[in-house]
């Protein structure tokens, strides 16, 4: 296919260099965005009189028909095209003749590709947000069922204090909620129009960038032509948001892997989301969770690639920036796959309430409740902490748990414990510990129910906002 820049050169490009320079193999997925931007540009050219109304109509009509044919499979992008822009313009020329050459008036491939990527990211942000919303819905559904399910809470991967499962799951709801906020914020900066910057310096033609922005539903226009074509901070920000999403999903995946192990047995994963071993018949592996964990590094790599790619580039456009698209596409494809896979894993999971409750017994995780009781009696917390530490040591030597303490043993441990032994024996029970955490954001079933109500309302507001803003 004829190159858009070939007339300057006497010799053909070396085959190896041709292959290195070619980007159609990956930027071809931007064909719809390229056509969308081209239609808006052609309509503007005709409206302001840069090209005739008849030429604008022929170009836009040809592009619209081309879009239909490519989408249906009736037309394929030519494999010998240098990039998606060359491919689309070449196909248009075959259909409407030399008038197709007027489409590139007052634009460059530099501002064209910047526009295509922004259009593509707008759509990707919407899709990722929708998948995260579905994952949140599943978390809310499970949390609603597990308000009373007690399990150990951990710090340092050691038993810390008992919590309820709903509280644990809602922690991820709120992480994902912030992830969605970051996507909305990223969308704000993605949704700015670079088209009209041309190669780097703007154009002498009387273009109407505001008209193009309105047509393509961009909320603003990039004011500096060098900046418009010479930066990819919007893509870096998007990949940063994707990386944080993957970090949260990976942490959750790691807990699913632990909880599914024989040592924990907190959850049983469905056959539809697990695989077996080619040599060990008994195996049932949490592959989805492991792949979520593994693919997180892939998305981190995409972010690092763009940061390194851009860090030393002088203004404005440089060919290095051709390398921005593959990492972006790979990160998007990864999120499109792992978020619904993790959602399905959770939706089909069976939580072992009995095992979780058993794990929360005999682990000294109610020691803080005992210390809090002594504080309420007037002791400084540090003194209460020391007394309870000695109680825990006594239990370890005796081979018993706090719940096994006898009323008779309390006077020998501390005079403060002997004042109201029944109260002491009550506060070290797991159910008491969980129920006592009534502070806002705490793990008591009452506090978690209040949190769940707020999370549900928040989720509905986010869904309404997404529908209203497309």
Coordinates of C-alpha atoms in Angstrom, one line a residue:
X1 CA 0.0 0.0 0.0
X2 CA 1.2 3.5 -0.8
X3 CA 2.9 5.3 2.1
X4 CA 1.6 8.6 3.2
X5 CA 5.2 10.0 3.1
X6 CA 6.8 8.2 0.2
X7 CA 7.3 11.0 -2.3
X8 CA 10.3 12.4 -0.4
X9 CA 12.4 9.2 -0.8
X10 CA 14.1 7.7 -3.8
X11 CA 14.9 4.2 -2.4
X12 CA 12.5 1.7 -0.8
X13 CA 12.7 1.1 2.9
X14 CA 14.8 -2.0 3.8
X15 CA 12.7 -5.0 4.6
X16 CA 14.0 -5.3 8.1
X17 CA 13.5 -1.6 8.8
X18 CA 10.0 -1.9 7.2
X19 CA 9.2 -4.7 9.7
X20 CA 10.6 -2.7 12.7
X21 CA 8.7 0.4 11.7
X22 CA 5.4 -1.3 11.0
X23 CA 2.7 -0.9 13.8
X24 CA -0.4 -2.3 12.1
X25 CA 0.0 -5.7 13.9
X26 CA -1.0 -4.0 17.1
X27 CA -2.5 -0.6 16.3
X28 CA -5.1 -2.2 14.0
X29 CA -7.3 -2.6 17.0
X30 CA -7.8 1.2 16.9
X31 CA -9.5 1.1 13.5
X32 CA -12.9 2.0 14.9
X33 CA -11.5 5.0 16.9
X34 CA -9.5 6.1 13.8
X35 CA -12.7 6.1 11.7
X36 CA -14.6 7.9 14.4
X37 CA -12.0 10.6 14.7
X38 CA -11.7 10.9 11.0
X39 CA -15.5 11.4 10.5
X40 CA -15.5 14.2 13.1
X41 CA -12.5 15.8 11.4
X42 CA -14.0 15.6 7.9
X43 CA -17.3 17.1 9.1
X44 CA -15.4 20.0 10.7
X45 CA -13.3 20.6 7.5
X46 CA -16.5 20.8 5.5
X47 CA -18.4 23.0 8.1
X48 CA -15.6 25.6 8.2
X49 CA -15.1 25.6 4.4
X50 CA -11.6 24.1 4.3
X51 CA -12.9 21.5 2.0
X52 CA -16.2 21.6 0.1
X53 CA -19.4 20.3 1.6
X54 CA -19.6 17.7 -1.2
X55 CA -16.1 16.4 -0.5
X56 CA -16.9 16.3 3.3
X57 CA -20.1 14.3 2.6
X58 CA -18.2 11.9 0.3
X59 CA -15.5 11.3 2.9
X60 CA -17.8 10.8 5.8
X61 CA -20.2 8.6 3.8
X62 CA -17.2 6.5 2.7
X63 CA -15.9 6.2 6.2
X64 CA -19.3 5.2 7.7
X65 CA -19.7 2.5 5.0
X66 CA -16.1 1.3 5.6
X67 CA -16.9 1.1 9.4
X68 CA -19.9 -1.1 8.7
X69 CA -17.9 -3.4 6.3
X70 CA -14.9 -3.8 8.7
X71 CA -17.2 -4.6 11.6
X72 CA -19.1 -7.2 9.7
X73 CA -16.0 -8.8 8.3
X74 CA -16.8 -7.8 4.7
X75 CA -13.6 -5.7 4.5
X76 CA -10.2 -6.4 6.0
X77 CA -7.4 -4.1 6.8
X78 CA -4.6 -4.5 4.2
X79 CA -1.6 -6.3 5.7
X80 CA 0.9 -4.2 3.8
X81 CA -0.2 -1.0 5.4
X82 CA 2.3 0.7 7.6
X83 CA -0.2 1.5 10.4
X84 CA -3.9 1.8 11.0
X85 CA -4.1 5.4 9.7
X86 CA -2.5 4.3 6.4
X87 CA -4.8 1.3 6.2
X88 CA -8.0 3.3 6.7
X89 CA -7.1 6.1 4.3
X90 CA -6.0 3.6 1.7
X91 CA -9.3 1.7 1.9
X92 CA -11.2 4.9 1.7
X93 CA -9.2 6.0 -1.4
X94 CA -10.1 2.7 -3.1
X95 CA -13.8 3.4 -2.5
X96 CA -14.1 7.2 -3.2
X97 CA -11.0 8.1 -5.1
X98 CA -8.5 10.9 -4.7
X99 CA -10.9 13.0 -2.7
X100 CA -10.0 10.7 0.2
X101 CA -6.6 12.5 0.3
X102 CA -8.4 15.7 1.5
X103 CA -9.2 14.0 4.8
X104 CA -5.6 14.5 6.1
X105 CA -5.8 18.3 5.7
X106 CA -5.0 20.1 8.9
X107 CA -4.0 17.0 10.9
X108 CA -1.0 14.7 11.4
X109 CA -0.7 11.1 12.4
X110 CA 0.8 12.5 15.6
X111 CA -2.4 14.1 16.8
X112 CA -4.5 11.4 15.1
X113 CA -3.0 8.6 17.1
X114 CA -3.1 10.6 20.3
X115 CA -6.9 11.0 19.7
X116 CA -7.4 7.3 18.9
X117 CA -5.7 6.2 22.1
X118 CA -7.8 8.6 24.2
X119 CA -11.0 7.4 22.5
X120 CA -10.0 3.8 23.1
X121 CA -9.1 4.4 26.8
X122 CA -12.5 6.1 27.4
X123 CA -14.2 2.9 26.3
X124 CA -11.8 0.7 28.3
X125 CA -12.3 2.7 31.5
X126 CA -16.1 2.3 31.1
X127 CA -15.7 -1.5 30.7
X128 CA -13.3 -2.0 33.6
X129 CA -15.5 0.1 35.8
X130 CA -18.5 -2.1 34.9
X131 CA -16.6 -5.3 35.7
X132 CA -15.4 -3.8 39.1
X133 CA -19.0 -2.9 39.8
X134 CA -20.1 -6.5 39.2
X135 CA -17.3 -7.7 41.6
X136 CA -18.6 -5.2 44.2
X137 CA -22.1 -6.6 43.8
X138 CA -20.8 -10.1 44.6
X139 CA -18.9 -8.9 47.6
X140 CA -22.1 -7.2 48.9
X141 CA -24.2 -10.3 48.3
X142 CA -21.8 -12.6 50.2
X143 CA -21.3 -10.0 53.0
X144 CA -25.0 -9.8 53.5
X145 CA -25.1 -13.6 54.1
X146 CA -22.0 -13.7 56.4
X147 CA -22.7 -10.9 58.9
X148 CA -22.4 -13.4 61.8
X149 CA -19.6 -15.6 60.5
X150 CA -16.6 -15.3 62.8
X151 CA -13.1 -15.9 61.7
X152 CA -9.6 -14.8 62.9
X153 CA -8.4 -11.4 61.8
X154 CA -4.7 -11.2 61.0
X155 CA -1.8 -8.9 61.4
X156 CA 1.7 -10.2 60.3
X157 CA -0.3 -13.3 59.1
X158 CA -0.7 -14.1 62.9
X159 CA -4.1 -14.3 64.6
X160 CA -4.8 -10.8 66.0
X161 CA -8.5 -10.2 66.9
X162 CA -11.7 -12.0 65.8
X163 CA -13.7 -10.4 63.1
X164 CA -16.8 -11.3 61.0
X165 CA -16.4 -12.4 57.4
X166 CA -18.6 -9.7 56.1
X167 CA -16.2 -7.1 57.5
X168 CA -13.3 -8.7 55.8
X169 CA -15.1 -8.8 52.4
X170 CA -16.3 -5.2 52.7
X171 CA -12.7 -4.1 53.2
X172 CA -12.1 -5.1 49.5
X173 CA -15.4 -3.4 48.5
X174 CA -14.0 -0.1 49.7
X175 CA -10.6 -0.7 48.1
X176 CA -12.4 -1.3 44.8
X177 CA -14.5 1.7 45.4
X178 CA -11.4 3.8 45.5
X179 CA -10.1 2.0 42.4
X180 CA -13.3 3.2 40.6
X181 CA -12.8 6.7 41.9
X182 CA -9.3 6.7 40.4
X183 CA -10.8 5.5 37.0
X184 CA -13.3 8.4 37.1
X185 CA -10.5 10.8 37.9
X186 CA -8.3 9.4 35.1
X187 CA -11.2 9.7 32.7
X188 CA -11.3 13.4 33.4
X189 CA -7.8 13.8 32.0
X190 CA -8.1 11.2 29.3
X191 CA -11.2 13.0 27.9
X192 CA -9.3 16.0 26.4
X193 CA -8.9 16.5 22.6
X194 CA -5.5 16.6 21.0
X195 CA -6.7 16.6 17.4
X196 CA -5.8 19.9 15.8
X197 CA -2.3 20.0 17.2
X198 CA -1.2 18.4 13.9
X199 CA 2.5 17.4 13.9
X200 CA 3.5 19.7 16.8
X201 CA 2.8 23.3 15.9
X202 CA -0.9 23.5 15.1
X203 CA -2.1 24.6 11.6
X204 CA -2.7 27.7 9.5
X205 CA -6.1 26.4 8.4
X206 CA -9.1 27.9 10.2
X207 CA -10.1 24.7 12.0
X208 CA -12.7 24.5 14.7
X209 CA -11.3 22.3 17.4
X210 CA -14.3 22.9 19.7
X211 CA -16.6 21.4 17.1
X212 CA -14.5 18.3 16.9
X213 CA -14.4 18.0 20.7
X214 CA -18.2 18.3 20.8
X215 CA -18.7 15.8 18.1
X216 CA -16.4 13.2 19.8
X217 CA -17.8 14.1 23.3
X218 CA -14.5 15.3 24.7
X219 CA -15.0 17.5 27.7
X220 CA -12.0 19.8 26.9
X221 CA -9.3 20.6 24.4
X222 CA -5.5 20.4 25.0
X223 CA -4.3 23.9 24.8
X224 CA -0.7 23.4 23.8
X225 CA 0.0 21.6 20.5
X226 CA 3.4 20.3 21.7
X227 CA 1.9 18.9 24.9
X228 CA -1.0 17.4 22.9
X229 CA 1.2 15.2 20.8
X230 CA 4.3 14.9 22.9
X231 CA 3.0 13.4 26.2
X232 CA 1.4 10.2 27.3
X233 CA 0.8 11.0 31.0
X234 CA -2.9 10.2 30.6
X235 CA -1.9 6.6 29.5
X236 CA 0.6 6.4 32.4
X237 CA -2.1 7.5 34.8
X238 CA -4.5 4.9 33.4
X239 CA -1.9 2.2 33.8
X240 CA -1.1 3.4 37.3
X241 CA -4.8 3.0 38.2
X242 CA -4.8 -0.4 36.6
X243 CA -1.8 -1.4 38.6
X244 CA -3.4 -0.4 41.9
X245 CA -6.5 -2.4 40.9
X246 CA -4.4 -5.4 40.2
X247 CA -2.6 -5.0 43.5
X248 CA -5.9 -5.1 45.4
X249 CA -7.1 -8.1 43.4
X250 CA -3.8 -9.9 43.9
X251 CA -4.0 -9.4 47.7
X252 CA -7.5 -10.8 47.6
X253 CA -6.4 -13.7 45.4
X254 CA -3.6 -14.5 47.9
X255 CA -6.1 -14.8 50.7
X256 CA -8.3 -17.0 48.6
X257 CA -5.3 -19.2 48.0
X258 CA -4.5 -19.4 51.7
X259 CA -8.1 -19.9 52.7
X260 CA -8.5 -22.7 50.2
X261 CA -5.5 -24.6 51.5
X262 CA -5.9 -27.7 53.8
X263 CA -4.3 -25.8 56.7
X264 CA -7.1 -23.1 56.6
X265 CA -10.1 -24.8 54.9
X266 CA -12.0 -21.5 55.1
X267 CA -13.4 -21.8 51.6
X268 CA -14.1 -24.4 49.0
X269 CA -13.8 -23.3 45.4
X270 CA -16.1 -24.6 42.7
X271 CA -15.0 -27.1 40.1
X272 CA -15.7 -24.6 37.3
X273 CA -12.9 -22.3 38.5
X274 CA -10.3 -24.8 39.5
X275 CA -8.1 -27.4 37.8
X276 CA -6.3 -30.6 38.8
X277 CA -2.9 -32.1 38.5
X278 CA -1.6 -34.4 35.7
X279 CA 0.1 -36.6 38.2
X280 CA -1.7 -36.1 41.6
X281 CA -5.4 -37.2 41.3
X282 CA -6.4 -35.5 44.6
X283 CA -5.4 -32.0 43.6
X284 CA -7.9 -29.2 43.2
X285 CA -5.9 -26.0 42.4
X286 CA -7.0 -22.4 42.8
X287 CA -5.7 -21.5 39.4
X288 CA -7.8 -18.3 38.9
X289 CA -6.5 -16.8 42.1
X290 CA -2.9 -17.8 41.2
X291 CA -3.2 -16.3 37.8
X292 CA -4.7 -13.1 39.1
X293 CA -1.7 -12.9 41.4
X294 CA 0.8 -13.7 38.6
X295 CA -0.7 -11.4 36.0
X296 CA -0.4 -8.4 38.4
X297 CA 3.3 -8.3 37.5
X298 CA 2.3 -8.1 33.8
X299 CA 0.3 -4.9 34.4
X300 CA 3.1 -3.5 36.6
X301 CA 5.4 -4.1 33.7
X302 CA 3.1 -2.2 31.3
X303 CA 3.2 0.8 33.7
X304 CA 7.0 0.6 34.0
X305 CA 7.4 0.3 30.2
X306 CA 5.6 3.6 29.6
X307 CA 7.4 5.4 32.4
X308 CA 10.8 4.3 31.0
X309 CA 9.6 5.0 27.5
X310 CA 8.7 8.6 28.2
X311 CA 11.4 9.6 30.7
X312 CA 14.0 10.9 28.3
X313 CA 12.0 12.1 25.3
X314 CA 12.4 15.7 24.1
X315 CA 9.4 17.4 22.8
X316 CA 7.4 16.7 20.8
X317 CA 6.5 13.4 19.2
X318 CA 9.2 10.7 18.8
X319 CA 9.0 7.3 17.2
X320 CA 9.7 5.7 20.6
X321 CA 6.1 6.5 21.4
X322 CA 4.9 3.9 19.0
X323 CA 5.8 1.5 21.8
X324 CA 3.1 2.8 24.0
X325 CA 0.2 0.9 22.6
X326 CA 1.1 -2.8 23.2
X327 CA 1.6 -2.3 27.0
X328 CA -1.7 -0.4 27.1
X329 CA -3.6 -3.1 25.2
X330 CA -2.0 -5.9 27.2
X331 CA -3.0 -4.3 30.5
X332 CA -6.5 -3.7 29.3
X333 CA -6.9 -7.3 28.1
X334 CA -5.5 -8.6 31.4
X335 CA -8.1 -6.7 33.4
X336 CA -10.9 -7.6 31.1
X337 CA -10.1 -11.3 31.9
X338 CA -9.1 -11.4 35.5
X339 CA -11.8 -9.2 37.1
X340 CA -14.8 -11.3 35.9
X341 CA -12.8 -14.5 36.6
X342 CA -12.3 -13.5 40.2
X343 CA -15.9 -12.4 40.4
X344 CA -17.0 -15.9 39.3
X345 CA -14.6 -17.5 41.7
X346 CA -16.2 -15.7 44.6
X347 CA -19.7 -16.1 43.4
X348 CA -19.4 -19.9 43.3
X349 CA -17.3 -20.2 46.5
X350 CA -18.6 -22.0 49.6
X351 CA -17.4 -20.5 52.9
X352 CA -16.8 -22.9 55.8
X353 CA -18.4 -21.1 58.7
X354 CA -17.7 -23.9 61.2
X355 CA -14.0 -24.1 60.3
X356 CA -13.6 -20.3 60.6
X357 CA -15.2 -20.3 64.0
X358 CA -13.0 -23.1 65.2
X359 CA -9.9 -21.3 64.0
X360 CA -10.9 -18.2 66.0
X361 CA -11.0 -20.3 69.3
X362 CA -8.0 -20.9 71.5
X363 CA -5.7 -18.4 69.8
X364 CA -5.6 -15.7 72.5
X365 CA -7.2 -13.2 70.1
X366 CA -9.5 -11.9 72.8
X367 CA -6.6 -10.7 75.0
X368 CA -7.2 -7.1 74.0
X369 CA -10.7 -7.4 75.3
X370 CA -9.5 -8.4 78.7
X371 CA -7.0 -5.5 78.7
X372 CA -9.8 -3.1 77.7
X373 CA -11.9 -4.5 80.7
X374 CA -9.1 -3.6 83.1
X375 CA -8.8 -0.1 81.5
X376 CA -12.5 0.4 82.2
X377 CA -11.8 -0.4 85.8
X378 CA -9.3 2.5 85.9
X379 CA -6.0 0.9 85.1
X380 CA -3.6 2.6 82.6
X381 CA -3.6 0.6 79.4
X382 CA 0.1 -0.2 79.7
X383 CA -0.4 -1.8 83.1
X384 CA -3.4 -3.7 81.8
X385 CA -1.4 -4.9 78.9
X386 CA 1.3 -6.2 81.2
X387 CA -1.2 -8.1 83.4
X388 CA -2.9 -9.7 80.4
X389 CA 0.5 -10.6 79.0
X390 CA 1.2 -12.6 82.2
X391 CA -2.3 -14.2 81.9
X392 CA -1.5 -15.4 78.3
X393 CA 1.9 -16.7 79.5
X394 CA 0.1 -18.6 82.3
X395 CA -2.3 -20.2 79.8
X396 CA 0.5 -21.2 77.4
X397 CA 2.3 -23.0 80.3
X398 CA -0.9 -24.7 81.4
X399 CA -1.8 -25.6 77.8
X400 CA -5.2 -23.9 78.0
X401 CA -6.8 -20.9 76.1
X402 CA -8.2 -17.8 77.6
X403 CA -11.7 -19.3 77.2
X404 CA -10.6 -22.1 79.5
X405 CA -9.6 -19.9 82.4
X406 CA -11.3 -21.0 85.6
X407 CA -12.8 -18.6 88.2
X408 CA -10.5 -20.1 90.8
X409 CA -7.4 -19.3 88.9
X410 CA -8.1 -15.5 88.6
X411 CA -7.0 -14.3 92.1
X412 CA -3.6 -15.8 91.6
X413 CA -3.2 -13.9 88.3
X414 CA -4.3 -10.4 89.4
X415 CA -6.4 -8.9 92.1
X416 CA -8.2 -6.8 89.4
X417 CA -9.3 -10.0 87.6
X418 CA -10.7 -11.5 90.9
X419 CA -13.0 -8.5 91.5
X420 CA -15.6 -9.7 89.0
X421 CA -14.6 -13.1 87.7
X422 CA -17.8 -13.7 85.7
X423 CA -17.2 -10.6 83.8
X424 CA -13.7 -11.6 83.0
X425 CA -14.8 -15.0 81.8
X426 CA -17.4 -13.4 79.6
X427 CA -15.2 -10.8 77.8
X428 CA -12.7 -13.5 76.6
X429 CA -15.3 -15.2 74.6
X430 CA -15.0 -14.7 70.8
X431 CA -18.6 -13.6 70.4
X432 CA -18.2 -11.0 73.0
X433 CA -15.1 -9.6 71.4
X434 CA -16.7 -9.3 68.0
X435 CA -19.9 -7.8 69.4
X436 CA -18.0 -5.2 71.4
X437 CA -16.4 -3.6 68.4
X438 CA -19.3 -1.2 67.8
X439 CA -17.2 1.8 66.7
X440 CA -17.9 3.2 63.3
X441 CA -16.1 0.9 60.8
X442 CA -15.7 -1.8 63.5
X443 CA -16.4 -5.5 63.1
X444 CA -19.5 -6.0 65.3
X445 CA -22.4 -7.3 63.3
X446 CA -24.3 -4.1 64.1
X447 CA -21.5 -1.9 62.9
X448 CA -20.9 -4.1 59.8
X449 CA -24.6 -3.9 58.9
X450 CA -24.4 -0.1 59.1
X451 CA -21.3 -0.3 56.9
X452 CA -23.0 -2.6 54.5
X453 CA -26.0 -0.2 54.1
X454 CA -23.6 2.6 53.3
X455 CA -21.7 0.4 50.8
X456 CA -24.9 -0.6 49.1
X457 CA -26.0 3.0 48.9
X458 CA -22.6 4.0 47.6
X459 CA -22.7 1.3 45.0
X460 CA -26.1 2.4 43.7
X461 CA -24.9 6.0 43.4
X462 CA -21.9 4.9 41.4
X463 CA -24.1 2.8 39.2
X464 CA -26.5 5.7 38.6
X465 CA -23.5 8.0 37.8
X466 CA -22.1 5.5 35.3
X467 CA -25.4 5.3 33.5
X468 CA -25.9 9.0 33.4
X469 CA -22.4 9.7 32.1
X470 CA -22.1 6.7 29.7

